[in-house]
Coordinates of N, CA, C and O in Angstrom, one line a residue:
M29 N -1.2 34.3 -63.6 CA -1.3 32.9 -63.0 C -2.0 32.2 -64.1 O -2.4 32.7 -64.9
S30 N -1.1 30.9 -64.4 CA -1.8 30.3 -65.5 C -2.9 29.7 -65.6 O -3.7 29.5 -64.5
K31 N -3.5 29.4 -66.7 CA -5.0 28.8 -67.1 C -4.7 27.6 -66.3 O -3.8 26.6 -66.7
Q32 N -5.9 27.0 -65.7 CA -6.0 25.8 -65.2 C -6.6 24.7 -66.2 O -7.2 24.9 -66.8
T33 N -5.7 23.7 -66.3 CA -6.2 22.7 -67.3 C -6.9 21.5 -66.8 O -6.8 21.5 -65.2
L34 N -7.0 20.6 -67.1 CA -8.1 19.2 -66.6 C -7.2 18.3 -66.7 O -6.7 17.8 -67.7
R35 N -6.9 17.4 -65.8 CA -6.0 16.2 -65.7 C -7.1 14.9 -65.7 O -8.3 15.0 -64.6
V36 N -6.8 14.1 -66.4 CA -7.7 12.9 -66.6 C -6.8 11.5 -66.2 O -5.8 11.8 -66.6
V37 N -7.5 10.9 -65.6 CA -7.0 9.3 -65.5 C -7.8 8.6 -65.9 O -8.8 8.2 -65.2
A38 N -7.9 7.3 -67.0 CA -8.7 6.4 -67.3 C -8.1 5.2 -67.4 O -7.5 4.9 -68.1
R39 N -8.9 4.2 -66.7 CA -8.2 3.1 -66.5 C -8.9 2.2 -67.2 O -10.4 2.2 -66.7
L40 N -8.5 1.0 -67.8 CA -9.1 0.0 -68.5 C -8.7 -1.4 -68.3 O -7.3 -1.4 -68.1
V41 N -9.3 -2.7 -68.2 CA -8.7 -3.8 -67.5 C -9.1 -4.7 -68.8 O -10.3 -4.8 -69.0
A42 N -8.1 -5.4 -69.1 CA -8.6 -6.4 -70.4 C -9.2 -7.7 -69.7 O -8.7 -8.3 -68.5
L43 N -9.7 -8.4 -70.4 CA -9.9 -9.9 -70.1 C -8.6 -10.9 -70.0 O -7.9 -10.1 -71.0
P44 N -8.3 -11.5 -69.1 CA -6.9 -12.1 -69.3 C -6.6 -12.6 -70.7 O -5.4 -12.6 -71.0
D45 N -7.3 -13.4 -71.6 CA -7.0 -13.7 -72.9 C -7.3 -12.6 -73.9 O -7.0 -13.0 -75.2
K46 N -7.3 -11.2 -73.6 CA -7.8 -10.5 -74.7 C -6.8 -9.3 -74.4 O -7.1 -8.1 -74.8
V47 N -5.7 -9.2 -73.7 CA -4.7 -8.1 -73.4 C -4.3 -7.6 -74.9 O -4.3 -6.5 -74.8
E48 N -3.9 -8.4 -75.5 CA -3.5 -7.8 -76.9 C -4.5 -7.1 -77.8 O -3.9 -6.2 -78.6
E49 N -5.7 -7.7 -77.6 CA -6.6 -7.2 -78.4 C -6.9 -5.8 -77.7 O -6.9 -4.7 -78.5
L50 N -7.1 -5.8 -76.5 CA -7.3 -4.4 -76.1 C -6.2 -3.0 -76.2 O -6.5 -2.0 -76.8
K51 N -4.9 -3.8 -76.2 CA -3.9 -2.8 -76.5 C -3.8 -2.6 -77.7 O -3.8 -1.2 -77.9
T52 N -4.1 -3.3 -78.7 CA -4.4 -2.5 -80.2 C -5.2 -1.8 -80.4 O -5.0 -0.8 -81.0
L53 N -6.4 -2.0 -79.5 CA -7.3 -0.9 -79.8 C -7.1 0.3 -79.2 O -7.2 1.6 -79.8
L54 N -6.7 0.7 -78.0 CA -6.1 1.5 -77.2 C -5.3 2.1 -77.9 O -5.2 3.4 -78.3
L55 N -4.2 1.7 -78.4 CA -3.1 2.4 -79.3 C -3.7 3.1 -80.4 O -3.2 3.9 -80.8
S56 N -5.0 2.3 -81.0 CA -5.4 2.9 -82.4 C -6.1 4.4 -82.1 O -6.1 4.9 -83.2
I57 N -6.0 4.8 -80.8 CA -7.0 6.2 -80.5 C -6.0 7.2 -80.1 O -6.5 8.1 -80.1
I58 N -4.7 6.7 -80.0 CA -3.9 7.7 -79.5 C -3.4 8.7 -80.5 O -3.7 10.0 -80.2
E59 N -3.2 8.6 -81.6 CA -2.6 9.4 -82.6 C -4.0 10.5 -82.9 O -3.9 11.6 -83.0
P60 N -5.1 10.0 -83.2 CA -6.4 10.8 -83.7 C -6.4 11.8 -82.5 O -6.9 13.1 -82.4
T61 N -6.5 11.3 -81.1 CA -6.8 12.1 -79.7 C -5.8 13.1 -80.0 O -6.0 14.5 -79.4
R62 N -4.4 12.6 -80.1 CA -3.5 13.7 -79.9 C -3.6 15.0 -80.9 O -3.1 16.1 -80.5
K63 N -4.1 14.8 -82.0 CA -4.3 15.9 -82.8 C -5.9 16.6 -82.4 O -6.1 17.6 -83.2
E64 N -6.5 16.1 -81.4 CA -7.8 17.2 -81.3 C -7.7 18.2 -80.4 O -6.5 18.5 -79.6
Q65 N -8.1 19.3 -80.7 CA -8.1 20.5 -80.1 C -8.2 20.5 -78.6 O -9.3 19.7 -78.0
G66 N -7.7 21.0 -77.8 CA -7.5 20.9 -76.3 C -6.9 19.7 -75.6 O -6.4 19.9 -74.8
C67 N -6.1 18.7 -76.4 CA -5.5 17.6 -76.0 C -4.0 18.5 -75.7 O -3.3 18.9 -76.7
I68 N -3.3 18.3 -74.6 CA -2.1 18.6 -74.1 C -1.3 17.4 -73.9 O -0.2 17.3 -74.8
I69 N -1.7 16.4 -73.3 CA -0.9 15.1 -72.9 C -1.8 13.8 -73.1 O -3.2 14.1 -72.5
Y70 N -1.6 13.0 -74.0 CA -2.2 12.0 -73.9 C -1.6 10.3 -73.9 O -1.0 10.3 -75.0
E71 N -1.4 9.7 -72.9 CA -0.4 8.7 -72.7 C -0.8 7.6 -72.1 O -1.9 7.3 -71.4
L72 N -0.2 6.7 -72.8 CA -1.0 5.1 -72.5 C 0.3 4.5 -71.8 O 1.1 4.2 -72.6
L73 N -0.5 3.7 -70.7 CA 0.5 3.2 -69.5 C -0.2 1.8 -69.5 O -1.0 1.6 -69.3
Q74 N 1.0 0.4 -69.4 CA 0.4 -0.7 -69.1 C 1.2 -1.2 -68.1 O 2.5 -1.0 -67.8
N75 N 0.4 -1.5 -66.7 CA 0.8 -2.0 -65.6 C 1.9 -3.0 -65.8 O 1.8 -4.0 -66.4
T76 N 3.3 -2.8 -65.2 CA 4.3 -3.8 -65.4 C 4.0 -5.2 -64.9 O 4.6 -6.2 -64.8
T77 N 3.1 -5.2 -63.3 CA 3.2 -6.4 -63.0 C 1.4 -7.0 -63.1 O 1.7 -8.2 -62.9
N78 N 0.8 -6.4 -63.7 CA -0.5 -6.9 -64.3 C -0.6 -6.1 -65.3 O -1.3 -5.4 -66.1
P79 N -0.2 -7.0 -66.7 CA -0.4 -6.5 -67.9 C -1.8 -6.4 -68.4 O -2.1 -6.0 -69.5
T80 N -2.9 -6.9 -67.7 CA -4.3 -6.6 -68.0 C -4.6 -5.1 -67.9 O -5.6 -4.9 -68.6
D81 N -3.8 -4.4 -67.2 CA -4.4 -3.2 -66.5 C -3.5 -2.1 -67.5 O -2.3 -1.9 -67.2
F82 N -4.4 -1.3 -68.2 CA -4.4 -0.2 -69.0 C -4.6 1.2 -68.3 O -5.5 1.2 -67.8
T83 N -3.9 2.2 -68.2 CA -4.3 3.5 -67.9 C -3.9 4.7 -68.9 O -2.6 4.8 -69.0
F84 N -4.8 5.5 -69.2 CA -4.5 6.8 -69.9 C -4.4 7.7 -68.8 O -4.9 8.0 -67.8
V85 N -3.2 8.5 -69.3 CA -2.8 9.8 -68.5 C -3.2 10.7 -69.2 O -2.3 10.9 -70.5
E86 N -3.9 11.7 -69.0 CA -4.5 12.7 -69.9 C -4.4 14.3 -69.3 O -4.5 14.4 -68.4
E87 N -4.3 15.1 -70.3 CA -4.3 16.6 -69.8 C -4.9 17.4 -70.7 O -4.5 17.3 -71.9
W88 N -5.9 18.3 -70.5 CA -6.8 18.7 -71.6 C -7.1 20.4 -71.1 O -7.1 20.6 -70.0
E89 N -7.3 21.0 -72.2 CA -7.4 22.4 -71.9 C -8.5 22.8 -71.4 O -8.9 24.1 -70.2
S90 N -9.9 21.9 -71.1 CA -10.8 22.2 -70.3 C -12.0 20.8 -70.5 O -11.8 20.0 -71.2
D91 N -12.9 21.0 -69.5 CA -14.0 20.2 -69.3 C -14.5 19.8 -71.1 O -14.8 18.9 -71.4
A92 N -15.0 20.9 -71.5 CA -15.9 21.1 -72.8 C -15.1 20.2 -74.0 O -15.7 19.4 -74.4
L93 N -13.8 20.5 -73.6 CA -12.7 20.1 -74.9 C -12.5 18.4 -74.6 O -12.5 17.9 -75.4
L94 N -12.6 18.0 -73.5 CA -12.8 16.8 -73.0 C -13.7 15.6 -73.3 O -14.2 14.8 -74.0
D95 N -15.2 16.7 -73.0 CA -16.4 16.2 -73.4 C -16.3 16.0 -75.2 O -17.1 15.1 -75.7
A96 N -15.7 17.0 -75.8 CA -15.7 17.0 -77.3 C -14.9 15.6 -77.7 O -15.3 15.0 -78.7
H97 N -13.8 15.4 -76.9 CA -13.1 14.1 -77.1 C -13.9 13.0 -77.0 O -13.9 12.2 -77.8
L98 N -14.5 13.0 -75.9 CA -15.5 11.6 -75.7 C -16.4 11.2 -76.6 O -16.7 10.3 -76.8
A99 N -17.1 12.8 -77.1 CA -18.1 12.5 -78.0 C -17.7 12.1 -79.7 O -18.1 12.0 -80.5
S100 N -16.3 12.1 -79.7 CA -15.6 12.1 -81.0 C -15.6 10.6 -81.7 O -16.2 9.6 -81.1
T101 N -15.5 10.9 -83.3 CA -15.9 9.8 -83.8 C -15.1 8.6 -83.5 O -15.5 7.1 -83.7
H102 N -13.8 8.7 -83.4 CA -12.9 7.5 -82.9 C -13.0 6.9 -81.5 O -13.0 5.7 -81.5
I103 N -13.7 7.6 -80.6 CA -13.9 7.0 -79.5 C -15.2 6.7 -79.5 O -15.4 5.4 -78.6
Q104 N -16.4 7.0 -80.1 CA -17.5 6.4 -80.5 C -17.5 5.0 -81.0 O -18.2 4.1 -80.5
A105 N -16.6 5.1 -81.7 CA -16.4 3.6 -82.7 C -15.7 2.6 -81.8 O -15.9 1.5 -81.7
A106 N -14.6 3.2 -80.8 CA -13.8 2.1 -80.3 C -15.0 1.8 -78.8 O -14.4 0.5 -78.5
L107 N -15.9 2.3 -78.6 CA -16.5 1.9 -77.2 C -17.1 0.8 -77.4 O -16.9 -0.2 -76.6
P108 N -18.1 0.4 -78.3 CA -18.8 -0.7 -78.6 C -17.4 -2.0 -78.6 O -18.1 -3.2 -78.7
K109 N -16.4 -2.0 -79.0 CA -15.3 -2.7 -79.3 C -14.9 -3.3 -78.0 O -14.3 -4.3 -77.9
L110 N -15.0 -2.6 -77.0 CA -14.6 -3.0 -75.7 C -15.3 -4.3 -75.3 O -14.9 -5.2 -74.5
E111 N -16.9 -4.3 -75.5 CA -17.7 -5.2 -75.1 C -16.6 -6.9 -75.7 O -16.1 -6.9 -76.4
G112 N -16.8 -7.7 -74.7 CA -15.9 -9.0 -74.9 C -14.4 -8.8 -74.8 O -13.8 -10.0 -74.8
I113 N -13.6 -7.7 -74.8 CA -12.1 -7.7 -74.5 C -11.7 -6.8 -73.1 O -10.7 -6.9 -72.7
A114 N -13.1 -6.0 -72.7 CA -12.7 -5.3 -71.3 C -13.3 -6.0 -70.1 O -14.5 -6.4 -70.6
A115 N -12.9 -6.2 -68.9 CA -13.5 -6.6 -68.1 C -14.5 -5.9 -67.6 O -15.6 -6.3 -66.5
A116 N -14.5 -4.7 -67.6 CA -15.6 -3.5 -67.6 C -15.7 -2.2 -68.1 O -14.7 -1.9 -68.7
P117 N -16.6 -1.6 -67.9 CA -16.5 -0.1 -68.8 C -15.2 0.6 -68.1 O -14.8 0.3 -66.9
P118 N -15.0 1.5 -69.1 CA -13.7 2.5 -68.7 C -13.9 3.3 -67.1 O -15.1 3.6 -67.1
D119 N -13.0 3.4 -66.4 CA -12.9 3.8 -65.3 C -12.5 5.4 -65.4 O -11.3 5.5 -65.6
I120 N -13.2 6.3 -65.6 CA -12.6 7.9 -66.1 C -12.6 8.7 -65.0 O -13.9 8.8 -64.5
R121 N -11.7 9.4 -64.7 CA -11.8 10.2 -63.6 C -11.1 11.6 -63.8 O -10.0 11.3 -64.4
R122 N -11.9 12.7 -63.3 CA -11.3 14.1 -63.6 C -10.7 14.5 -62.8 O -11.4 14.5 -61.3
Y123 N -9.6 15.2 -62.8 CA -8.7 16.0 -61.6 C -8.6 17.3 -61.8 O -8.4 17.7 -62.9
Q124 N -8.2 18.3 -60.9 CA -7.6 19.4 -60.9 C -6.3 19.4 -59.9 O -6.3 18.8 -59.1
L125 N -5.4 20.0 -60.9 CA -4.1 20.3 -60.0 C -4.5 21.2 -59.0 O -4.6 22.1 -59.0
L126 N -3.9 20.8 -58.0 CA -3.9 21.6 -56.5 C -2.5 22.3 -56.5 O -2.6 23.4 -56.0
M127 N -1.5 21.9 -56.5 CA -0.2 22.6 -56.6 C 1.0 22.0 -57.5 O 0.7 21.1 -58.1

């Protein structure tokens, strides 16, 4: 049996006039995150019918390595920049694969 990984869906919504600013900020954290220990998948999606809606689809080796990601320098630097461009704080949900 293979080791169970952690799946994450993180959703952010831009203020209507700040879509490009939020997109730029989110794109800037992809490469440093992909280099982190434990990162298996880190993809950013933009909703095709509502361009203010962004979703990260992630897979991590463990909860501890996801927690390390959330505490990383690039994530901690990005969080304050969300104020004024995101409609709400990120909605981060952790999942386990059932089958």
